[in-house]
Short mmCIF file of C-alpha atoms and ligand atoms in Angstrom, two decimals:
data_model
loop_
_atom_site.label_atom_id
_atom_site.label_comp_id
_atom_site.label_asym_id
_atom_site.label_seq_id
_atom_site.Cartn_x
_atom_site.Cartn_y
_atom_site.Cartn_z
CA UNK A 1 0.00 0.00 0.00
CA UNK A 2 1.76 3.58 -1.25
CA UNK A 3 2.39 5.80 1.78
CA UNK A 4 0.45 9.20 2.50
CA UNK A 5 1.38 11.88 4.51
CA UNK A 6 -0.44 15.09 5.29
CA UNK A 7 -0.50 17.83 7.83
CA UNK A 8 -2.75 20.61 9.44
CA UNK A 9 -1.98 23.41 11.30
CA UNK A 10 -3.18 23.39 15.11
CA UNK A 11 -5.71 26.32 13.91
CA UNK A 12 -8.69 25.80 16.60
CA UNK A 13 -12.42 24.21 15.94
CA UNK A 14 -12.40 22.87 12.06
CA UNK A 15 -14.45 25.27 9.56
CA UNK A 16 -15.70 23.90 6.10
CA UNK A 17 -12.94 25.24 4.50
CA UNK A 18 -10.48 23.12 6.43
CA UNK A 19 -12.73 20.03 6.57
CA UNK A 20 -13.51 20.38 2.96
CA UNK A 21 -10.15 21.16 1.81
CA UNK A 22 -8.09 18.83 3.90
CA UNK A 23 -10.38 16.44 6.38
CA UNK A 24 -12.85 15.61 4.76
CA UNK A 25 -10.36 14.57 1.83
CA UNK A 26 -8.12 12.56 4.76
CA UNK A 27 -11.38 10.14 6.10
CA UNK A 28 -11.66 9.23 2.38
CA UNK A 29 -8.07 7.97 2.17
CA UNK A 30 -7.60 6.96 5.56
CA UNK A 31 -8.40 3.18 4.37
CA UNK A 32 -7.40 3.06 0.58
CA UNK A 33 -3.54 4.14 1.76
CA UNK A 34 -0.98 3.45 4.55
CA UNK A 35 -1.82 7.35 6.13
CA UNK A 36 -0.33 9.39 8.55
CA UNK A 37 -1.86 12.21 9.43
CA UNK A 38 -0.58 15.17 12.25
CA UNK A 39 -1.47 18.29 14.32
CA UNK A 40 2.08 20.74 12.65
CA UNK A 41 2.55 22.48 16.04
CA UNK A 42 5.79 23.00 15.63
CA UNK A 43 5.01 24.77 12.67
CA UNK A 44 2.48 27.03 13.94
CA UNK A 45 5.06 28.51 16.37
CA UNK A 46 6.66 29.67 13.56
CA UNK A 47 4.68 32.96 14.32
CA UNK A 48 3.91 34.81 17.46
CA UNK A 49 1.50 33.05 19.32
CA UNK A 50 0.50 32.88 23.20
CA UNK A 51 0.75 29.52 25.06
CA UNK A 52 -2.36 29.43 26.50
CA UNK A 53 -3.97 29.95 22.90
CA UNK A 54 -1.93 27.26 21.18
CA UNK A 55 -3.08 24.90 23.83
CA UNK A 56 -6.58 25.32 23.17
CA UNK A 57 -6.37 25.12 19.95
CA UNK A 58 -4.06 22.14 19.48
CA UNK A 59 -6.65 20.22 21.66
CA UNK A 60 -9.67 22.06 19.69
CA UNK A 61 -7.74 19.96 16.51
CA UNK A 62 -7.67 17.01 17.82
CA UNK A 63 -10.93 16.24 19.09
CA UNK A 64 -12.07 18.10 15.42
CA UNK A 65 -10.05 15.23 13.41
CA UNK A 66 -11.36 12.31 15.75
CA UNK A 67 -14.69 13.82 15.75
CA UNK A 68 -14.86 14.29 11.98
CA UNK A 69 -13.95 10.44 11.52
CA UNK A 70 -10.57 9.95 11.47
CA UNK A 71 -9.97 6.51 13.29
CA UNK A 72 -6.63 5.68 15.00
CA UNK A 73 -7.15 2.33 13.50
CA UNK A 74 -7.15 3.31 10.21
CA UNK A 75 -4.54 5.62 10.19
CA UNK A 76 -1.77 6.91 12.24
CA UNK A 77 -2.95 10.25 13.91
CA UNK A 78 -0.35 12.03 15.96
CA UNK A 79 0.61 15.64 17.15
CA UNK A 80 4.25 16.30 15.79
CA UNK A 81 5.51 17.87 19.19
CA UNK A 82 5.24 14.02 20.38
CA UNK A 83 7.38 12.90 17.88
CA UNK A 84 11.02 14.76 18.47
CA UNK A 85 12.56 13.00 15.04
CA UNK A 86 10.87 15.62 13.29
CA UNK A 87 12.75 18.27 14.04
CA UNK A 88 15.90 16.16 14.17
CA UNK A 89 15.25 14.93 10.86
CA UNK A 90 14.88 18.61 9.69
CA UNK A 91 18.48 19.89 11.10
CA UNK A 92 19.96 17.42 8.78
CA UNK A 93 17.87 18.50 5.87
CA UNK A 94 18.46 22.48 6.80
CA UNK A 95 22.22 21.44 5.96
CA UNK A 96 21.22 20.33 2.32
CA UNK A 97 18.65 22.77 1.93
CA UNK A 98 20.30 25.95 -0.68
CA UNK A 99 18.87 28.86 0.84
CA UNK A 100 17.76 30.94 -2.27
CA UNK A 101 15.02 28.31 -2.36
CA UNK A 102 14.09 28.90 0.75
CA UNK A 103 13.98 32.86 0.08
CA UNK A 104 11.97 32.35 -3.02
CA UNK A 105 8.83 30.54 -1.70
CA UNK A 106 5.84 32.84 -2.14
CA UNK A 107 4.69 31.73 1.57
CA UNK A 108 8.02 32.78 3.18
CA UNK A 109 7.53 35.90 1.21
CA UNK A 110 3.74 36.48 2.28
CA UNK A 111 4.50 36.09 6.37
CA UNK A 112 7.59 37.21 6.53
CA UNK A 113 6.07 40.64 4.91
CA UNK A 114 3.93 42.19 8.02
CA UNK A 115 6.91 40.74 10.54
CA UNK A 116 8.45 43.27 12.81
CA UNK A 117 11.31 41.10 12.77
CA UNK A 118 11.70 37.90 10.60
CA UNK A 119 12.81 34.91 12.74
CA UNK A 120 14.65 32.27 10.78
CA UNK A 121 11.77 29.36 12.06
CA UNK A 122 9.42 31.00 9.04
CA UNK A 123 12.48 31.01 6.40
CA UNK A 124 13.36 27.11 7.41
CA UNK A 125 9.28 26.34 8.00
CA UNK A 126 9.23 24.05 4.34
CA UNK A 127 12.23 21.85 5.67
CA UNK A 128 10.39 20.87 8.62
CA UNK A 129 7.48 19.99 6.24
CA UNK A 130 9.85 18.38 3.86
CA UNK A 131 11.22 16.07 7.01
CA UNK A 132 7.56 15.41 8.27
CA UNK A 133 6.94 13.80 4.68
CA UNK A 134 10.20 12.09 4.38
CA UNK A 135 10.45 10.70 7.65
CA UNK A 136 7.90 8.32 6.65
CA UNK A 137 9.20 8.21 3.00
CA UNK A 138 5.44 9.09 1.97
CA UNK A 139 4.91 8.42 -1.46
CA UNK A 140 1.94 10.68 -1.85
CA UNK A 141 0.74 13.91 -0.11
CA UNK A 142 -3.18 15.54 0.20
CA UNK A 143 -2.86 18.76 -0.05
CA UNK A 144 -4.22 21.64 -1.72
CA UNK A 145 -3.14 23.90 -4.27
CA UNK A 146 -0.96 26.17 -1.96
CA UNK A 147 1.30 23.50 -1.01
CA UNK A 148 2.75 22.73 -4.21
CA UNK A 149 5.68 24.90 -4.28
CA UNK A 150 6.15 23.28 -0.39
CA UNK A 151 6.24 19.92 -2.12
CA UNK A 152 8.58 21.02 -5.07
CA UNK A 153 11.68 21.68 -2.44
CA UNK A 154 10.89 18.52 -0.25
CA UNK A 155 11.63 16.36 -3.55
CA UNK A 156 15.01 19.19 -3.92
CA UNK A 157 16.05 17.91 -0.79
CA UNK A 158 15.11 14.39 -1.18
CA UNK A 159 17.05 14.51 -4.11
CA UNK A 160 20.17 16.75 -2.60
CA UNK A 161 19.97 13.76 0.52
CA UNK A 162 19.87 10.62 -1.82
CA UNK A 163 22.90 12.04 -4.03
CA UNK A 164 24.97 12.62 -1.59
CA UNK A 165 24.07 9.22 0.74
CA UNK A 166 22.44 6.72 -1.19
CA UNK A 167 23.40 7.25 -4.80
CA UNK A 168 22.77 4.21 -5.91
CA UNK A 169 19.42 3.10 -4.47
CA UNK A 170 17.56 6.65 -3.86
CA UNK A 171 16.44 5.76 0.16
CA UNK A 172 14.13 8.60 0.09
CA UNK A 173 10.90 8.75 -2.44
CA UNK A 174 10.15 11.95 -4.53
CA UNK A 175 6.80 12.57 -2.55
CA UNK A 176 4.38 14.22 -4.98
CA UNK A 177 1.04 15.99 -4.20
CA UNK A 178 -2.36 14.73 -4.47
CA UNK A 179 -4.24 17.57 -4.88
CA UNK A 180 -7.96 17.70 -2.81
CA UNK A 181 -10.85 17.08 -4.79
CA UNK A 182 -12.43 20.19 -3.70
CA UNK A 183 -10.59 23.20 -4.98
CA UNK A 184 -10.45 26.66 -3.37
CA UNK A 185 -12.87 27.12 -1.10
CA UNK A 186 -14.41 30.94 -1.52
CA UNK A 187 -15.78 32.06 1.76
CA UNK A 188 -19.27 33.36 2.01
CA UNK A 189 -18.51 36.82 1.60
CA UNK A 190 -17.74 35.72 -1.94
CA UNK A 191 -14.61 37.07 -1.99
CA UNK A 192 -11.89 35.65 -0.03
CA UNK A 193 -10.56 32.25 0.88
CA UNK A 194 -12.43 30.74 4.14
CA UNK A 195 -10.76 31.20 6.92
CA UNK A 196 -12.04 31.94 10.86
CA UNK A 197 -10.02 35.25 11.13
CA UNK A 198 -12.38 36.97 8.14
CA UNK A 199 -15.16 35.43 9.83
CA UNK A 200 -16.60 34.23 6.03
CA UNK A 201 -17.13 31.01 7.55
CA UNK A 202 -19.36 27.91 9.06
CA UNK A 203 -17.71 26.51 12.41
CA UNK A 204 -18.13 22.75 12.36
CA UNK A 205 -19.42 23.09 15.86
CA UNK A 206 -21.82 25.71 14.89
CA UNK A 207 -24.79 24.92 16.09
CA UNK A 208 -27.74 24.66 13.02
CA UNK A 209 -29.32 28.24 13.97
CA UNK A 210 -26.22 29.83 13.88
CA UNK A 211 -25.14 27.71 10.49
CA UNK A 212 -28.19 29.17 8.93
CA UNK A 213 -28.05 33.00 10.33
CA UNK A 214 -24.04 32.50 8.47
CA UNK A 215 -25.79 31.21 5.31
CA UNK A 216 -28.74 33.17 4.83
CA UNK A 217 -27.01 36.33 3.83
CA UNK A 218 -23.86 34.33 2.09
CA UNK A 219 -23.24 36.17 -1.42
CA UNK A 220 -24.42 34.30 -4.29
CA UNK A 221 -24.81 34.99 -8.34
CA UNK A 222 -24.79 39.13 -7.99
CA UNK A 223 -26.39 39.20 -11.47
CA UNK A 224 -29.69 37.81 -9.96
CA UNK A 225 -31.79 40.55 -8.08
CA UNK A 226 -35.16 39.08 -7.53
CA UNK A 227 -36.79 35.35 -7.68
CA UNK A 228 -37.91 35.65 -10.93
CA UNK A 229 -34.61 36.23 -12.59
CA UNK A 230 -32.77 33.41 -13.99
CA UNK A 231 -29.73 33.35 -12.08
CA UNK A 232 -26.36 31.12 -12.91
CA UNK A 233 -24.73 28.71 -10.53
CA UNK A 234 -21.44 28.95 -12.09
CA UNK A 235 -21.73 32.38 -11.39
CA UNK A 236 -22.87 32.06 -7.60
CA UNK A 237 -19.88 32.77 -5.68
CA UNK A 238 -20.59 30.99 -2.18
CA UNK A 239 -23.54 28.65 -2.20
CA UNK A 240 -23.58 26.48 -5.33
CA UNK A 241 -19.60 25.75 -4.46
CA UNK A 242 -21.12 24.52 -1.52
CA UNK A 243 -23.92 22.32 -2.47
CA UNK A 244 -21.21 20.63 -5.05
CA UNK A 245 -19.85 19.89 -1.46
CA UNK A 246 -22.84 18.67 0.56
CA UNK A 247 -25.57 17.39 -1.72
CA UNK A 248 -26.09 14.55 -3.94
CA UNK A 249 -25.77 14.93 -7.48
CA UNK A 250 -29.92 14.37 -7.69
CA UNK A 251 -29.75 17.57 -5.72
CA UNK A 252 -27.20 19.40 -7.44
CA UNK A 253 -28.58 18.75 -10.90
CA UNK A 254 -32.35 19.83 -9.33
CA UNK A 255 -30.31 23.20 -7.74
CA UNK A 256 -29.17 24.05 -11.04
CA UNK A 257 -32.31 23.49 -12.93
CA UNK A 258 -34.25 25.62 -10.50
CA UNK A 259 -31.30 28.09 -10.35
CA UNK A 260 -31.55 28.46 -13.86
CA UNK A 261 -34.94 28.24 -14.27
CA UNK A 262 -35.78 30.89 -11.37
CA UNK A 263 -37.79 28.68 -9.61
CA UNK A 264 -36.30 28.91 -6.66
CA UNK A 265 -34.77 31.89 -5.05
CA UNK A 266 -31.29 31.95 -3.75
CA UNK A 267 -33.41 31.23 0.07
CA UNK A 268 -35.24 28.13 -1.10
CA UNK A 269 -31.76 27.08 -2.43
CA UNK A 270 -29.48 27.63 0.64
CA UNK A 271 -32.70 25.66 2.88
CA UNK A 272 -32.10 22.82 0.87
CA UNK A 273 -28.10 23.30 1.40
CA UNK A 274 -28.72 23.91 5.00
CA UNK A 275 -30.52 21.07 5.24
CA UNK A 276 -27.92 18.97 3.96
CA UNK A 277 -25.22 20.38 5.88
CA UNK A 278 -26.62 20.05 9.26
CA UNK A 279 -27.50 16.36 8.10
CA UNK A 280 -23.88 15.54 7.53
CA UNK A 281 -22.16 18.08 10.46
CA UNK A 282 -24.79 17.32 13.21
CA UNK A 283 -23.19 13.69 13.87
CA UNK A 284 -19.28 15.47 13.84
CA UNK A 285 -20.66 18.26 16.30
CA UNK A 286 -22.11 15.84 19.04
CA UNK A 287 -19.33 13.15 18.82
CA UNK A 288 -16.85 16.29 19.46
CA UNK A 289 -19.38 17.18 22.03
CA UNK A 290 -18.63 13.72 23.95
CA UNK A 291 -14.85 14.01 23.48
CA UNK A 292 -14.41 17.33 24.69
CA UNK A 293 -15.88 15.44 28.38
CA UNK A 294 -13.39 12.57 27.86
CA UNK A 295 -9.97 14.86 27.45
CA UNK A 296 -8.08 11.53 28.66
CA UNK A 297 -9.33 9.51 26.05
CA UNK A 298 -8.50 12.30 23.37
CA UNK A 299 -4.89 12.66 25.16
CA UNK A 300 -4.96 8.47 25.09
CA UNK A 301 -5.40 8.10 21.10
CA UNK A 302 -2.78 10.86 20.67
CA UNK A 303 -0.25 9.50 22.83
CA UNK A 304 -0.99 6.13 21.01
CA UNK A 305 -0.71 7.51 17.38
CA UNK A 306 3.04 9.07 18.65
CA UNK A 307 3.80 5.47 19.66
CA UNK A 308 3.10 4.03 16.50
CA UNK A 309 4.41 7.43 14.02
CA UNK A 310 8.00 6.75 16.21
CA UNK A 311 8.33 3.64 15.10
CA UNK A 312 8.44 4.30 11.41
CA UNK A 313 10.42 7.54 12.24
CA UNK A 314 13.28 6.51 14.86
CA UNK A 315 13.83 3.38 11.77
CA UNK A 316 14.34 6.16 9.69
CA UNK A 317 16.37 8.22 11.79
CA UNK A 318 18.53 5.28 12.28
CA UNK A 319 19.25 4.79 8.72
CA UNK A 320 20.02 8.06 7.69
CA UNK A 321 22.50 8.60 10.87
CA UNK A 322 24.22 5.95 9.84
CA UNK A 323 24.51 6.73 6.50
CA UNK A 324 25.36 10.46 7.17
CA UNK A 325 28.47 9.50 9.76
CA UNK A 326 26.89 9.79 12.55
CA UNK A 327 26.54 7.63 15.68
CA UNK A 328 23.59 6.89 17.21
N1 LIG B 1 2.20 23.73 5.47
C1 LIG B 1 0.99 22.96 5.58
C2 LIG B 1 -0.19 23.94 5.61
O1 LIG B 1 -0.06 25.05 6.06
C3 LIG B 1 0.95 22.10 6.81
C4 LIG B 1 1.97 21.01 6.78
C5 LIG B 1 3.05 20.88 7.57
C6 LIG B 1 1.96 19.90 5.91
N2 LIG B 1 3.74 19.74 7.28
C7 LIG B 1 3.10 19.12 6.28
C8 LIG B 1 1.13 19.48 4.87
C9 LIG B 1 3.41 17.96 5.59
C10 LIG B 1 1.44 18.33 4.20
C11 LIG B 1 2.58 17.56 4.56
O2 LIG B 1 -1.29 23.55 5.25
#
């Protein structure tokens, strides 16, 4: 079974942009590939943050993934703070890592921009992503669009390491994306990408009043002004996106012929996708309800994932020490 390996940062309660574009994605694989799948916290500290914060939200993560249907065993699900080879496995690669491609990523460029001062964690943050990957030589790696350029150095370096150590036999793979079936998600102001500091989301744990007091004013085809214009779903900007998401394709066809049709307004059409949504979240929202009483349990599957990610990654660490010249 080909390896995958993928990665989300310790952001707080999911959103449907981050379930759609990464979790959602992750439950599907979860049993077609060997997965591993972790909480980055050592790459959100990349920026300023405040303990207490990154505590809450690390936790807020986990019971989200476990919650949303990720199943320890299925997959190995681990926070990478419990796993110290990562970061060990990413001083080696910082030594084979040129650093104009390191100044050249548009990401390093974007947060290093509004940064009083630039610490050298957010220059070096894709070598810690290129060790994650490589650490369990994953073959394959869900991500979206924004990651590619991420996933172009970690097969630089995979490359730069296997040259210089295993020549012959290349020990590391080339890991190469697989992109998430759902592209870009556009947040409900129509505009922007979703995210929980623009607020142009829907909270997972939202509860279905406050899911529909989000939707009901969400922007849609700006062409259509009343019910009885025909409007055009490829032109709605937040909702049909998001029926493509949660309905069936019986309903997506019907939303489109109605759409088109102006039989329905742009109301009747986010019920139905309300409808759907709170079908499909409502289980997610009370089985994080029951883990956020059970915090040992939570901490329990964690600690057990990090037992189970070490072993692949101290048998890595082991064979790349001794191939480097170094003792163990
Ligand atoms: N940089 C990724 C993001 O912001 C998170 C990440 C860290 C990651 N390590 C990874 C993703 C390894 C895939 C594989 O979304």
């Amino acid at each position: 079974m080909p390896r995958i390996f993928s990665g989300i940062q310790p952001s707080g309660e999911l959103h449907i942009g981050n379930y759609l574009g990464a979790v959602k994605n992750w439950v599907a694989l979860q049993g077609q590939f060997e997965a591993f799948f972790c909480v980055v916290n050592y790459h959100a500290i990349t920026l300023p943050y405040a303990k207490a914060d990154l505590e809450s939200r690390t936790r807020e993560m986990a019971i989200g993934l476990l919650a949303s249907g990720l199943d320890p065993a299925k997959c190995t699900l681990f926070i990478q703070s419990q796993v110290p080879e990562h970061t060990e496995l990413a001083w080696i690669f910082n030594t084979l890592t040129p650093l104009g491609e390191l100044e050249r990523q548009t990401q390093f460029k974007e947060k290093s921009a509004w940064q009083e001062q630039v610490m050298a964690g957010i220059l070096n943050y894709p070598v810690l992503q290129a060790a994650d990957i490589l650490l369990y030589r994953a073959d394959l790696v869900p991500v979206g669009e924004d990651q590619i350029q991420h996933l172009e150095l970690s097969r630089v370096i995979a490359r730069n390491w296997n040259a210089r150590f295993s020549p012959d036999a290349p020990y590391f793979p080339e890991p190469q994306p697989k992109l998430t079936p759902t592209r870009r998600i556009v947040g409900l102001d129509g505009q922007a990408k979703m995210s929980k500091s623009v607020g142009n989301t829907v909270g997972l744990m939202d509860s279905p009043e406050a899911m529909w007091d989000k939707l009901r004013p969400a922007v849609t085809d700006p062409a259509r002004q009343k019910k009885t214009d025909p409007g055009d779903p490829d032109k709605c900007a937040a909702i049909f996106p998001l029926h493509r998401a949660f309905s069936t394709d019986t309903t997506v066809a019907e939303v489109e012929a109605n759409c088109r049709g102006a039989k329905w307004g742009c109301i009747d059409c986010k019920k139905v996708l309300h409808a759907n949504m709170v079908a499909e979240l409502t289980p997610i929202r009370s089985r994080a309800a029951e883990l956020k009483t059970a915090p040992a349990a939570v901490d329990a599957a964690f600690a057990e994932g990090a037992e189970k990610a070490r072993a692949v990654a101290r048998a890595t660490i082991a064979d790349v020490k001794s191939r480097m010249g170094l003792p163990q």
